Amino acid sequence: MRILLSNDDGYFAPGLAALHAAMLPLGEVTVVAPERDRSGASNSLTLDRPLYVRTSAQGFRYVNGTPTDCVHLAVTGLLDHLPDIVVSGVNHGANMGDDTIYSGTVAAAMEGFLLGIPAIAVSLSGRSHGNFAAAAAVAARLVQRFSRRAFPEPALLNVNVPDVPEDRLGPLEVTRLGKRHKAEPVIRSQNPRGDTVYWVGAAGDAADAGPGTDFHAVAQGRVSVTPLQVDLTRFAQADALRGWLAG
């Protein structure tokens, strides 16, 4: 099995190293990741300058671009053969609910999906203990399942793993995206030259976090697996829109 790995934390991130180690027994593994942390890059492509691809000491390829750039370059010409699956992560921090709109981790997987390849985004829901190996093991089990039995439809899975050792993880649960409250206010400060600068505020707390959501599953110690889609059309509003335009 040919496995393409990427992330948004950069090629040097411990989550990517853990993912690489977990995938090596499963097939031919290639890493193409950003040269630096590109968290929050979403699905952006770099179109205003050329990109370069370099190779690190551990053999990981890295790109001076976004997570989407990395997977796009790999699939559309960098690699000699198309990967059988794209796995992005392991992200340091959750990507649940509204996070998926901004997440570079999810975007890297989504780019593979858009190019016709099954894809998984894997995130570790916590920033304290760093149980990346546990999250990587979950990802490896999912890849093995893809290898044994192809999913009947195009698949883009968003996986969030509680930050606990593997033996303390609950079962996998198929979930939907929850929703956060609005973000915290921006943080205003001054740089050493006296200019006013702004930091984007923290993400809001979970608002829609009831049973069935990704937030709820992770809070209960279970692994959240959410199938994602790319079509943003709000079909339920189409008739209302037709009436509004005709009025």
Tab-separated table of N, CA and C in Angstrom, residues 173 176 178-179 206-217:
chain	number	residue	atom	x	y	z
A	173	GLU	N	-16.221	6.001	17.484
A	173	GLU	CA	-17.627	6.389	17.359
A	173	GLU	C	-17.805	7.256	16.120
A	176	ARG	N	-20.964	13.422	14.141
A	176	ARG	CA	-21.138	14.598	13.298
A	176	ARG	C	-20.331	15.737	13.911
A	178	GLY	N	-19.736	19.061	15.763
A	178	GLY	CA	-20.424	19.947	16.686
A	178	GLY	C	-20.243	21.390	16.240
A	179	LYS	N	-20.449	22.306	17.158
A	179	LYS	CA	-20.310	23.725	16.823
A	179	LYS	C	-19.803	24.478	18.044
A	206	ALA	N	-17.220	24.903	23.180
A	206	ALA	CA	-18.209	24.131	22.433
A	206	ALA	C	-19.612	24.574	22.806
A	207	ALA	N	-20.447	24.805	21.796
A	207	ALA	CA	-21.845	25.169	22.011
A	207	ALA	C	-22.745	23.969	21.730
A	208	ASP	N	-22.624	23.393	20.536
A	208	ASP	CA	-23.354	22.177	20.185
A	208	ASP	C	-22.410	21.003	20.438
A	209	ALA	N	-22.539	20.385	21.608
A	209	ALA	CA	-21.607	19.329	22.004
A	209	ALA	C	-22.346	18.147	22.619
A	210	GLY	N	-23.577	17.936	22.178
A	210	GLY	CA	-24.384	16.868	22.736
A	210	GLY	C	-24.035	15.509	22.154
A	211	PRO	N	-24.729	14.470	22.621
A	211	PRO	CA	-24.491	13.117	22.103
A	211	PRO	C	-24.551	13.079	20.582
A	212	GLY	N	-23.614	12.357	20.011
A	212	GLY	CA	-23.529	12.248	18.560
A	212	GLY	C	-22.522	13.174	17.937
A	213	THR	N	-22.075	14.194	18.685
A	213	THR	CA	-21.086	15.130	18.140
A	213	THR	C	-19.672	14.659	18.425
A	214	ASP	N	-18.733	15.222	17.670
A	214	ASP	CA	-17.324	14.922	17.897
A	214	ASP	C	-16.882	15.379	19.287
A	215	PHE	N	-17.354	16.554	19.726
A	215	PHE	CA	-16.995	17.049	21.054
A	215	PHE	C	-17.408	16.058	22.145
A	216	HIS	N	-18.617	15.547	22.038
A	216	HIS	CA	-19.142	14.646	23.069
A	216	HIS	C	-18.354	13.338	23.104
A	217	ALA	N	-18.080	12.772	21.936
A	217	ALA	CA	-17.348	11.503	21.888
A	217	ALA	C	-15.985	11.627	22.561
